[in-house]
Amino acid sequence: MKNNRRTQAPRTQAQRSAATREALLAAARPLFAEHGFGKVSADAIASAAGVTRGAMYHQFDDKTDLFAAVFEQVEAEVVERVGAAVAGSGEADALTLMKRGAAAWLDACGEPAVHRIILVEAPSVLGWERWREVGMKYGLGLVQGMLEHAMDSGAVPKQPVTPLAHVLIGALDEAALYLARTDGSKRARREVDAVVDRLVDSLG
Amino acid sequence: MKNNRRTQAPRTQAQRSAATREALLAAARPLFAEHGFGKVSADAIASAAGVTRGAMYHQFDDKTDLFAAVFEQVEAEVVERVGAAVAGSGEADALTLMKRGAAAWLDACGEPAVHRIILVEAPSVLGWERWREVGMKYGLGLVQGMLEHAMDSGAVPKQPVTPLAHVLIGALDEAALYLARTDGSKRARREVDAVVDRLVDSLG
DNA sequence: TTGTTTTTCATACAGACTGTATGTATGTTG
DNA sequence: CAACATACATACAGTCTGTATGAAAAACAA
């Protein structure tokens, strides 16, 4: 037997890197979500991931860079979930699709990892500009796409999409935070759904 | 002459405290607005204010407490400005008043001190909960009041005010940040105004 | 294989920052 | 003026971030 000294199976560099990156992301995510960026030390993250700060600073430029990676991961997940909810909900007119998307977004934001990281921490840690830049690739892009589709199909009158998308996103973001605060109240959820549905309808 | 040794006129304790508090607030505000809470050291603030960290930690519990004071100051100023704009704009129906309030809010957010401190930093530094708690005393309270008035006067159908107020505030906040980014573009401002006006109209 | 280079990670360290403890000066009160 | 309270400055301890240096592991070459 050639490998009796090593209990660990040999791994490729890419596997090693991927493993520690994932461990760091997985460890950082709940910590950031619960305590916020400023109150989580690099050491706490590395420890939780079972590595040292050395490994972390090798994989990421700095703490902010690690946060950015977590942020993108969460964004990608959410847009995936929302996209799936919209796509898998059968045929419907543009406005109905938007309502379903909004509801899926509110669902996703139930998780603290989502609303705290995406909506509260990220703008301050990365700066609003970079925040929206990334958001454009994900959620904001999705909304803008649906709006354009709605305008093409005539469900919504033609108008500048970007400002409208921003205002809509803002409304949805705040709605999500409001719901996160009421912590699962059925009534609050119904009320918010009603407000959001009326808002979407008003676009037509 | 009894006071020839002292060039400084004697001041009461209250005056001394008030002076250093104001100096600290005035110094901290632009620093927070430009660099964000995390990147401004207590020493930088104290130096800019012409005092030492000792004085600062005597007047405020910690850096967060100082930020909270700045935040409240800015909030109070903004609500004052928006309130004045609405009150001093002559008689009008409820929806028109709301549109004027929204426009005044967008104006106020032109200043970085306003949008950066109130909209970007505060939620992360103070936590969303405390942020909204203070906001309720100021801007959010104003909106809620206007909504209630609009419902009483029949301009808006009766419905739960709190969630609606949150959604509206969210839309206005994001609109303000969007505008802050476009940095004074007349066209962007017109487009946002149009979106916001349509949004308010859709309430009726 | 063996030697060499590159990548991954750990440890040691320097600088910065926060909050506190302690001492001093300045008002306030009896 | 004596006794005290308040306002502030300085010194210090602990924590944190980011970097520099060295070791282990993998990739590569001969």
Tab-separated table of C-alpha atoms (C1' of nucleotides) in Angstrom:
chain	number	residue	atom	x	y	z
A	1	MET	CA	0.000	0.000	0.000
A	2	LYS	CA	1.470	3.263	-1.047
A	3	ASN	CA	-0.585	5.678	1.020
A	4	ASN	CA	-0.617	4.233	4.514
A	5	ARG	CA	0.963	7.315	6.086
A	6	ARG	CA	-1.751	9.593	4.878
A	7	THR	CA	-5.297	9.157	6.109
A	8	GLN	CA	-6.311	11.968	3.789
A	9	ALA	CA	-6.814	10.969	0.180
A	10	PRO	CA	-4.675	13.116	-2.100
A	11	ARG	CA	-6.589	15.951	-3.675
A	12	THR	CA	-5.959	18.201	-6.597
A	13	GLN	CA	-5.234	21.862	-5.966
A	14	ALA	CA	-8.508	22.861	-7.507
A	15	GLN	CA	-10.343	20.550	-5.131
A	16	ARG	CA	-8.468	21.898	-2.138
A	17	SER	CA	-9.172	25.480	-3.079
A	18	ALA	CA	-12.805	24.784	-3.825
A	19	ALA	CA	-13.232	22.973	-0.539
A	20	THR	CA	-11.827	25.766	1.600
A	21	ARG	CA	-13.664	28.422	-0.358
A	22	GLU	CA	-16.921	26.608	0.136
A	23	ALA	CA	-16.181	26.020	3.801
A	24	LEU	CA	-15.477	29.721	4.260
A	25	LEU	CA	-18.577	30.797	2.379
A	26	ALA	CA	-20.744	28.358	4.299
A	27	ALA	CA	-19.280	29.490	7.603
A	28	ALA	CA	-19.430	33.196	6.856
A	29	ARG	CA	-22.980	33.278	5.593
A	30	PRO	CA	-24.858	32.578	8.827
A	31	LEU	CA	-22.399	34.661	10.821
A	32	PHE	CA	-22.880	37.708	8.619
A	33	ALA	CA	-26.606	37.096	8.565
A	34	GLU	CA	-26.865	36.991	12.326
A	35	HIS	CA	-24.321	39.512	13.568
A	36	GLY	CA	-23.630	41.736	10.588
A	37	PHE	CA	-20.391	42.362	8.748
A	38	GLY	CA	-18.744	44.624	11.281
A	39	LYS	CA	-19.234	42.376	14.273
A	40	VAL	CA	-17.866	39.191	12.780
A	41	SER	CA	-14.098	38.815	12.965
A	42	ALA	CA	-12.068	37.120	10.289
A	43	ASP	CA	-10.884	34.701	12.914
A	44	ALA	CA	-14.415	33.727	13.877
A	45	ILE	CA	-15.167	32.902	10.265
A	46	ALA	CA	-11.965	30.943	9.716
A	47	SER	CA	-12.472	28.991	12.920
A	48	ALA	CA	-16.048	28.148	12.038
A	49	ALA	CA	-14.814	26.953	8.665
A	50	GLY	CA	-12.118	24.848	10.262
A	51	VAL	CA	-9.240	26.709	8.648
A	52	THR	CA	-6.962	29.568	9.674
A	53	ARG	CA	-7.006	33.178	8.646
A	54	GLY	CA	-4.045	32.411	6.462
A	55	ALA	CA	-6.147	30.211	4.209
A	56	MET	CA	-8.856	32.801	4.124
A	57	TYR	CA	-6.530	35.602	3.132
A	58	HIS	CA	-5.115	33.360	0.476
A	59	GLN	CA	-8.515	32.683	-1.059
A	60	PHE	CA	-9.931	36.189	-0.635
A	61	ASP	CA	-8.353	39.603	-0.851
A	62	ASP	CA	-9.848	40.757	2.424
A	63	LYS	CA	-12.947	40.467	4.575
A	64	THR	CA	-14.935	42.636	2.214
A	65	ASP	CA	-14.041	40.397	-0.702
A	66	LEU	CA	-15.290	37.378	1.224
A	67	PHE	CA	-18.505	39.199	2.000
A	68	ALA	CA	-18.926	40.061	-1.655
A	69	ALA	CA	-18.622	36.380	-2.538
A	70	VAL	CA	-21.255	35.433	0.041
A	71	PHE	CA	-23.482	38.193	-1.238
A	72	GLU	CA	-23.248	37.011	-4.829
A	73	GLN	CA	-23.946	33.453	-3.755
A	74	VAL	CA	-27.101	34.468	-1.931
A	75	GLU	CA	-28.230	36.697	-4.788
A	76	ALA	CA	-27.740	33.885	-7.283
A	77	GLU	CA	-29.720	31.498	-5.115
A	78	VAL	CA	-32.612	33.884	-4.720
A	79	VAL	CA	-32.846	34.780	-8.378
A	80	GLU	CA	-32.765	31.067	-9.112
A	81	ARG	CA	-35.658	30.425	-6.737
A	82	VAL	CA	-37.704	33.359	-7.955
A	83	GLY	CA	-37.031	32.534	-11.566
A	84	ALA	CA	-38.089	28.946	-11.007
A	85	ALA	CA	-41.270	30.016	-9.231
A	86	VAL	CA	-42.225	32.282	-12.109
A	87	ALA	CA	-41.262	29.855	-14.839
A	88	GLY	CA	-42.918	26.858	-13.202
A	89	SER	CA	-46.220	28.567	-12.499
A	90	GLY	CA	-47.825	28.000	-15.871
A	91	GLU	CA	-48.807	30.414	-18.563
A	92	ALA	CA	-50.198	33.764	-17.539
A	93	ASP	CA	-50.238	37.380	-18.572
A	94	ALA	CA	-47.291	39.615	-17.783
A	95	LEU	CA	-48.783	41.252	-14.705
A	96	THR	CA	-49.728	37.944	-13.132
A	97	LEU	CA	-46.213	36.687	-13.671
A	98	MET	CA	-44.858	39.741	-11.937
A	99	LYS	CA	-47.141	39.179	-8.976
A	100	ARG	CA	-45.916	35.610	-8.682
A	101	GLY	CA	-42.349	36.783	-8.867
A	102	ALA	CA	-42.967	39.318	-6.138
A	103	ALA	CA	-44.544	36.688	-3.901
A	104	ALA	CA	-41.593	34.359	-4.459
A	105	TRP	CA	-39.250	37.168	-3.544
A	106	LEU	CA	-41.109	37.795	-0.317
A	107	ASP	CA	-40.931	34.076	0.449
A	108	ALA	CA	-37.204	33.965	-0.146
A	109	CYS	CA	-36.635	36.902	2.171
A	110	GLY	CA	-38.043	34.971	5.072
A	111	GLU	CA	-34.546	33.597	5.581
A	112	PRO	CA	-32.419	36.057	7.537
A	113	ALA	CA	-29.432	35.175	5.365
A	114	VAL	CA	-31.313	36.697	2.501
A	115	HIS	CA	-32.753	39.917	3.813
A	116	ARG	CA	-29.990	40.772	6.248
A	117	ILE	CA	-27.129	40.131	3.852
A	118	ILE	CA	-28.723	41.365	0.655
A	119	LEU	CA	-30.790	44.248	1.919
A	120	VAL	CA	-29.169	45.540	5.069
A	121	GLU	CA	-25.470	44.781	5.080
A	122	ALA	CA	-24.511	44.759	1.427
A	123	PRO	CA	-25.327	48.382	0.582
A	124	SER	CA	-23.181	49.646	3.417
A	125	VAL	CA	-20.342	47.132	3.053
A	126	LEU	CA	-19.993	47.283	-0.710
A	127	GLY	CA	-21.417	50.726	-1.294
A	128	TRP	CA	-24.741	51.369	-2.953
A	129	GLU	CA	-23.174	51.626	-6.368
A	130	ARG	CA	-21.490	48.245	-6.324
A	131	TRP	CA	-24.529	46.767	-4.591
A	132	ARG	CA	-26.830	47.768	-7.394
A	133	GLU	CA	-24.276	46.776	-9.988
A	134	VAL	CA	-24.383	43.213	-8.721
A	135	GLY	CA	-28.117	43.413	-8.153
A	136	MET	CA	-28.515	44.347	-11.794
A	137	LYS	CA	-27.012	40.983	-12.731
A	138	TYR	CA	-29.563	39.240	-10.538
A	139	GLY	CA	-32.804	40.501	-9.031
A	140	LEU	CA	-32.914	43.923	-10.585
A	141	GLY	CA	-32.106	42.418	-13.944
A	142	LEU	CA	-34.958	39.982	-13.548
A	143	VAL	CA	-37.421	42.750	-12.778
A	144	GLN	CA	-36.194	44.864	-15.636
A	145	GLY	CA	-36.566	41.900	-17.969
A	146	MET	CA	-40.113	41.225	-16.855
A	147	LEU	CA	-40.985	44.889	-17.231
A	148	GLU	CA	-39.639	44.988	-20.756
A	149	HIS	CA	-41.565	41.872	-21.603
A	150	ALA	CA	-44.707	43.408	-20.124
A	151	MET	CA	-44.232	46.560	-22.187
A	152	ASP	CA	-43.604	44.595	-25.358
A	153	SER	CA	-46.753	42.573	-24.819
A	154	GLY	CA	-48.696	45.767	-24.211
A	155	ALA	CA	-49.639	44.913	-20.631
A	156	VAL	CA	-47.781	47.970	-19.400
A	157	PRO	CA	-47.496	51.272	-21.243
A	158	LYS	CA	-44.076	52.032	-22.694
A	159	GLN	CA	-41.924	54.156	-20.440
A	160	PRO	CA	-38.337	54.312	-19.163
A	161	VAL	CA	-37.687	50.951	-17.528
A	162	THR	CA	-34.694	51.645	-15.325
A	163	PRO	CA	-36.229	54.138	-12.920
A	164	LEU	CA	-39.426	52.144	-12.771
A	165	ALA	CA	-37.506	48.978	-12.003
A	166	HIS	CA	-35.631	50.717	-9.220
A	167	VAL	CA	-38.778	52.030	-7.617
A	168	LEU	CA	-40.427	48.627	-7.819
A	169	ILE	CA	-37.398	46.887	-6.361
A	170	GLY	CA	-37.295	49.419	-3.568
A	171	ALA	CA	-40.903	48.762	-2.728
A	172	LEU	CA	-40.369	45.012	-2.759
A	173	ASP	CA	-37.212	45.220	-0.693
A	174	GLU	CA	-38.839	47.256	1.998
A	175	ALA	CA	-41.879	45.010	1.942
A	176	ALA	CA	-39.604	42.047	2.513
A	177	LEU	CA	-37.892	43.727	5.449
A	178	TYR	CA	-41.211	44.684	6.938
A	179	LEU	CA	-42.365	41.091	6.722
A	180	ALA	CA	-39.118	39.798	8.154
A	181	ARG	CA	-39.813	41.952	11.177
A	182	THR	CA	-43.347	40.713	11.738
A	183	ASP	CA	-41.858	37.234	11.806
A	184	GLY	CA	-44.351	35.079	10.035
A	185	SER	CA	-47.585	36.865	10.843
A	186	LYS	CA	-50.181	35.550	8.395
A	187	ARG	CA	-52.128	38.759	8.526
A	188	ALA	CA	-49.124	40.952	7.764
A	189	ARG	CA	-48.292	38.719	4.840
A	190	ARG	CA	-51.821	38.998	3.441
A	191	GLU	CA	-51.782	42.757	3.816
A	192	VAL	CA	-48.431	43.110	2.114
A	193	ASP	CA	-49.482	40.786	-0.676
A	194	ALA	CA	-52.527	42.950	-1.232
A	195	VAL	CA	-50.485	46.118	-1.370
A	196	VAL	CA	-47.969	44.598	-3.758
A	197	ASP	CA	-50.652	43.180	-6.022
A	198	ARG	CA	-52.350	46.557	-6.228
A	199	LEU	CA	-49.013	48.121	-6.982
A	200	VAL	CA	-48.343	45.717	-9.831
A	201	ASP	CA	-51.849	46.151	-11.167
A	202	SER	CA	-51.387	49.892	-11.181
A	203	LEU	CA	-48.666	49.469	-13.756
A	204	GLY	CA	-51.160	48.420	-16.396
B	1	MET	CA	-9.782	92.341	37.825
B	2	LYS	CA	-10.536	88.845	38.885
B	3	ASN	CA	-10.205	86.970	35.601
B	4	ASN	CA	-7.019	88.277	34.060
B	5	ARG	CA	-5.346	84.877	34.066
B	6	ARG	CA	-7.976	83.300	31.879
B	7	THR	CA	-8.321	84.413	28.289
B	8	GLN	CA	-11.290	82.064	27.947
B	9	ALA	CA	-14.542	83.402	29.279
B	10	PRO	CA	-15.905	81.052	31.923
B	11	ARG	CA	-18.632	78.810	30.621
B	12	THR	CA	-21.263	76.812	32.360
B	13	GLN	CA	-21.020	73.038	32.273
B	14	ALA	CA	-24.089	72.818	30.072
B	15	GLN	CA	-22.506	75.209	27.607
B	16	ARG	CA	-19.298	73.227	27.526
B	17	SER	CA	-21.136	69.969	26.959
B	18	ALA	CA	-23.373	71.415	24.310
B	19	ALA	CA	-20.412	72.936	22.493
B	20	THR	CA	-18.431	69.714	22.308
B	21	ARG	CA	-21.473	67.664	21.394
B	22	GLU	CA	-22.252	70.015	18.558
B	23	ALA	CA	-18.646	70.064	17.433
B	24	LEU	CA	-18.590	66.281	17.399
B	25	LEU	CA	-21.878	66.004	15.528
B	26	ALA	CA	-20.807	68.592	12.987
B	27	ALA	CA	-17.474	66.878	12.473
B	28	ALA	CA	-18.864	63.359	12.305
B	29	ARG	CA	-21.641	64.068	9.857
B	30	PRO	CA	-19.621	64.761	6.715
B	31	LEU	CA	-17.111	62.064	7.620
B	32	PHE	CA	-19.780	59.410	7.956
B	33	ALA	CA	-21.485	60.698	4.837
B	34	GLU	CA	-18.348	60.474	2.770
B	35	HIS	CA	-16.518	57.414	4.066
B	36	GLY	CA	-19.163	55.418	5.880
B	37	PHE	CA	-19.347	54.407	9.513
B	38	GLY	CA	-16.798	51.609	9.416
B	39	LYS	CA	-14.042	53.593	7.778
B	40	VAL	CA	-14.074	56.595	10.077
B	41	SER	CA	-12.065	56.235	13.256
B	42	ALA	CA	-13.104	57.789	16.517
B	43	ASP	CA	-9.853	59.670	16.510
B	44	ALA	CA	-10.534	61.161	13.097
B	45	ILE	CA	-13.853	62.500	14.332
B	46	ALA	CA	-12.450	63.861	17.569
B	47	SER	CA	-9.562	65.529	15.756
B	48	ALA	CA	-11.880	67.117	13.223
B	49	ALA	CA	-13.981	68.395	16.095
B	50	GLY	CA	-10.948	69.791	17.861
B	51	VAL	CA	-11.316	67.599	20.921
B	52	THR	CA	-9.864	64.304	22.071
B	53	ARG	CA	-11.414	60.865	22.125
B	54	GLY	CA	-11.765	61.289	25.852
B	55	ALA	CA	-14.288	64.051	25.382
B	56	MET	CA	-16.097	62.039	22.804
B	57	TYR	CA	-16.392	58.959	24.980
B	58	HIS	CA	-17.594	61.164	27.761
B	59	GLN	CA	-20.414	62.599	25.688
B	60	PHE	CA	-21.351	59.407	23.864
B	61	ASP	CA	-21.398	55.781	24.925
B	62	ASP	CA	-19.489	54.636	21.869
B	63	LYS	CA	-19.049	55.302	18.189
B	64	THR	CA	-22.436	53.785	17.400
B	65	ASP	CA	-24.109	56.088	19.883
B	66	LEU	CA	-22.510	59.073	18.188
B	67	PHE	CA	-23.698	57.829	14.830
B	68	ALA	CA	-27.212	57.434	16.186
B	69	ALA	CA	-27.156	61.064	17.290
B	70	VAL	CA	-26.013	62.207	13.857
B	71	PHE	CA	-28.668	60.056	12.250
B	72	GLU	CA	-31.443	61.539	14.358
B	73	GLN	CA	-30.212	65.025	13.608
B	74	VAL	CA	-30.316	64.426	9.875
B	75	GLU	CA	-33.712	62.742	10.074
B	76	ALA	CA	-35.137	65.648	12.015
B	77	GLU	CA	-33.778	68.120	9.497
B	78	VAL	CA	-35.219	66.256	6.551
B	79	VAL	CA	-38.655	65.818	8.042
B	80	GLU	CA	-38.591	69.502	8.871
B	81	ARG	CA	-37.778	70.403	5.275
B	82	VAL	CA	-40.329	68.037	3.772
B	83	GLY	CA	-42.986	69.095	6.226
B	84	ALA	CA	-42.365	72.743	5.426
B	85	ALA	CA	-42.521	72.086	1.695
B	86	VAL	CA	-45.855	70.345	2.032
B	87	ALA	CA	-47.344	72.836	4.456
B	88	GLY	CA	-46.159	75.879	2.545
B	89	SER	CA	-47.403	74.738	-0.835
B	90	GLY	CA	-50.967	75.925	-0.499
B	91	GLU	CA	-54.194	74.039	-0.301
B	92	ALA	CA	-54.565	70.921	-2.374
B	93	ASP	CA	-56.119	67.491	-2.291
B	94	ALA	CA	-54.462	64.704	-0.363
B	95	LEU	CA	-52.785	63.035	-3.335
B	96	THR	CA	-51.272	66.276	-4.568
B	97	LEU	CA	-49.869	66.915	-1.126
B	98	MET	CA	-48.288	63.500	-1.133
B	99	LYS	CA	-46.701	64.149	-4.503
B	100	ARG	CA	-45.236	67.378	-3.213
B	101	GLY	CA	-43.904	65.618	-0.159
B	102	ALA	CA	-42.299	62.977	-2.316
B	103	ALA	CA	-40.639	65.597	-4.492
B	104	ALA	CA	-39.319	67.406	-1.425
B	105	TRP	CA	-37.924	64.131	-0.141
B	106	LEU	CA	-36.123	63.527	-3.404
B	107	ASP	CA	-34.722	67.040	-3.231
B	108	ALA	CA	-33.448	66.542	0.280
B	109	CYS	CA	-31.713	63.321	-0.665
B	110	GLY	CA	-29.528	65.152	-3.113
B	111	GLU	CA	-27.197	65.829	-0.210
B	112	PRO	CA	-24.925	62.854	0.420
B	113	ALA	CA	-25.226	63.405	4.151
B	114	VAL	CA	-28.872	62.572	3.799
B	115	HIS	CA	-29.000	59.554	1.560
B	116	ARG	CA	-25.748	57.964	2.647
B	117	ILE	CA	-26.366	58.303	6.370
B	118	ILE	CA	-30.104	57.718	6.437
B	119	LEU	CA	-30.512	55.143	3.710
B	120	VAL	CA	-27.251	53.262	3.414
B	121	GLU	CA	-25.360	53.326	6.687
B	122	ALA	CA	-28.050	53.556	9.318
B	123	PRO	CA	-29.813	50.249	8.642
B	124	SER	CA	-26.579	48.337	8.937
B	125	VAL	CA	-25.094	50.310	11.847
B	126	LEU	CA	-28.214	50.483	13.986
B	127	GLY	CA	-30.002	47.427	12.666
B	128	TRP	CA	-33.103	47.561	10.557
B	129	GLU	CA	-35.365	47.404	13.572
B	130	ARG	CA	-33.928	50.388	15.361
B	131	TRP	CA	-33.597	52.204	12.053
B	132	ARG	CA	-37.305	51.920	11.334
B	133	GLU	CA	-38.149	52.694	14.932
B	134	VAL	CA	-36.472	56.072	14.579
B	135	GLY	CA	-37.790	56.484	11.068
B	136	MET	CA	-41.278	55.998	12.419
B	137	LYS	CA	-40.797	59.108	14.543
B	138	TYR	CA	-39.813	61.081	11.460
B	139	GLY	CA	-40.287	60.276	7.774
B	140	LEU	CA	-42.274	57.108	8.073
B	141	GLY	CA	-44.535	58.790	10.587
B	142	LEU	CA	-45.081	61.655	8.188
B	143	VAL	CA	-46.086	59.316	5.384
B	144	GLN	CA	-48.352	57.330	7.622
B	145	GLY	CA	-50.018	60.535	8.754
B	146	MET	CA	-50.577	61.721	5.217
B	147	LEU	CA	-51.994	58.350	4.251
B	148	GLU	CA	-54.429	58.387	7.139
B	149	HIS	CA	-55.506	61.866	6.208
B	150	ALA	CA	-55.956	60.780	2.611
B	151	MET	CA	-58.098	57.834	3.689
B	152	ASP	CA	-60.196	59.975	5.985
B	153	SER	CA	-60.838	62.455	3.212
B	154	GLY	CA	-61.807	59.625	0.897
B	155	ALA	CA	-58.989	60.247	-1.568
B	156	VAL	CA	-57.609	56.786	-0.879
B	157	PRO	CA	-59.700	53.706	-0.086
B	158	LYS	CA	-59.471	52.490	3.496
B	159	GLN	CA	-56.869	49.776	4.013
B	160	PRO	CA	-54.128	48.845	6.469
B	161	VAL	CA	-51.818	51.842	6.607
B	162	THR	CA	-48.633	50.385	8.028
B	163	PRO	CA	-47.727	47.967	5.253
B	164	LEU	CA	-48.726	50.485	2.623
B	165	ALA	CA	-46.598	53.141	4.263
B	166	HIS	CA	-43.612	50.820	4.324
B	167	VAL	CA	-43.954	49.936	0.665
B	168	LEU	CA	-44.265	53.592	-0.274
B	169	ILE	CA	-41.265	54.564	1.813
B	170	GLY	CA	-39.269	51.785	0.264
B	171	ALA	CA	-40.109	53.007	-3.204
B	172	LEU	CA	-39.214	56.583	-2.308
B	173	ASP	CA	-35.973	55.581	-0.614
B	174	GLU	CA	-34.772	53.601	-3.560
B	175	ALA	CA	-35.851	56.351	-5.926
B	176	ALA	CA	-33.746	58.777	-3.932
B	177	LEU	CA	-30.708	56.503	-4.072
B	178	TYR	CA	-31.158	56.002	-7.780
B	179	LEU	CA	-31.218	59.739	-8.283
B	180	ALA	CA	-28.217	60.251	-6.061
B	181	ARG	CA	-26.326	57.949	-8.389
B	182	THR	CA	-27.284	59.745	-11.581
B	183	ASP	CA	-25.864	62.853	-9.971
B	184	GLY	CA	-28.176	65.604	-11.014
B	185	SER	CA	-29.322	64.383	-14.387
B	186	LYS	CA	-32.410	66.392	-15.265
B	187	ARG	CA	-33.808	63.581	-17.370
B	188	ALA	CA	-33.450	60.980	-14.622
B	189	ARG	CA	-35.190	63.342	-12.242
B	190	ARG	CA	-38.108	63.855	-14.634
B	191	GLU	CA	-38.449	60.123	-15.181
B	192	VAL	CA	-38.409	59.362	-11.479
B	193	ASP	CA	-40.904	62.117	-10.773
B	194	ALA	CA	-43.195	60.617	-13.377
B	195	VAL	CA	-42.931	57.158	-11.859
B	196	VAL	CA	-43.535	58.452	-8.367
B	197	ASP	CA	-46.498	60.560	-9.428
B	198	ARG	CA	-48.090	57.597	-11.150
B	199	LEU	CA	-47.460	55.533	-8.046
B	200	VAL	CA	-49.177	58.059	-5.821
B	201	ASP	CA	-52.062	58.425	-8.256
B	202	SER	CA	-52.525	54.675	-8.246
B	203	LEU	CA	-53.418	54.885	-4.573
B	204	GLY	CA	-56.670	56.644	-5.328
C	1	DT	C1'	11.755	8.170	-9.737
C	2	DT	C1'	14.071	12.882	-8.257
C	3	DG	C1'	14.553	17.656	-8.285
C	4	DT	C1'	12.209	22.095	-9.136
C	5	DT	C1'	8.475	25.242	-9.171
C	6	DT	C1'	3.920	26.700	-7.899
C	7	DT	C1'	0.020	26.628	-5.089
C	8	DT	C1'	-2.092	26.248	-0.635
C	9	DC	C1'	-2.051	27.125	3.895
C	10	DA	C1'	-0.197	28.234	8.930
C	11	DT	C1'	2.263	31.162	12.051
C	12	DA	C1'	4.392	35.348	13.457
C	13	DC	C1'	4.201	40.059	13.372
C	14	DA	C1'	3.288	45.203	12.783
C	15	DG	C1'	-0.010	48.751	12.804
C	16	DA	C1'	-4.539	50.578	13.854
C	17	DC	C1'	-8.514	50.958	16.470
C	18	DT	C1'	-11.884	50.602	20.305
C	19	DG	C1'	-13.208	51.138	24.813
C	20	DT	C1'	-11.709	51.779	29.676
C	21	DA	C1'	-9.150	53.327	33.638
C	22	DT	C1'	-6.982	56.914	35.784
C	23	DG	C1'	-5.693	61.507	36.690
C	24	DT	C1'	-6.546	66.577	36.139
C	25	DA	C1'	-8.961	70.788	35.337
C	26	DT	C1'	-13.128	73.280	35.509
C	27	DG	C1'	-17.597	74.392	37.205
C	28	DT	C1'	-21.219	73.958	40.999
C	29	DT	C1'	-23.116	73.892	45.568
C	30	DG	C1'	-23.586	74.293	50.537
D	1	DC	C1'	-13.738	78.082	50.462
D	2	DA	C1'	-14.503	73.375	50.978
D	3	DA	C1'	-16.567	69.416	49.105
D	4	DC	C1'	-18.252	67.644	45.217
D	5	DA	C1'	-19.687	66.754	40.366
D	6	DT	C1'	-18.840	67.217	35.678
D	7	DA	C1'	-15.903	67.550	31.585
D	8	DC	C1'	-12.040	66.296	29.567
D	9	DA	C1'	-7.022	64.354	28.497
D	10	DT	C1'	-3.712	60.706	28.618
D	11	DA	C1'	-2.218	56.038	29.169
D	12	DC	C1'	-3.192	51.449	28.583
D	13	DA	C1'	-5.018	46.681	27.463
D	14	DG	C1'	-7.215	43.857	24.324
D	15	DT	C1'	-8.829	42.969	19.646
D	16	DC	C1'	-8.666	43.105	14.914
D	17	DT	C1'	-6.869	43.512	10.142
D	18	DG	C1'	-3.703	42.718	6.721
D	19	DT	C1'	1.095	41.184	5.533
D	20	DA	C1'	5.399	38.702	5.591
D	21	DT	C1'	7.601	34.541	6.040
D	22	DG	C1'	8.065	29.676	6.097
D	23	DA	C1'	6.286	24.848	5.577
D	24	DA	C1'	3.468	21.279	3.398
D	25	DA	C1'	1.264	19.663	-0.664
D	26	DA	C1'	0.557	19.311	-5.406
D	27	DA	C1'	2.115	20.016	-10.321
D	28	DC	C1'	5.662	19.732	-13.495
D	29	DA	C1'	10.136	18.393	-15.764
D	30	DA	C1'	13.836	15.596	-16.742
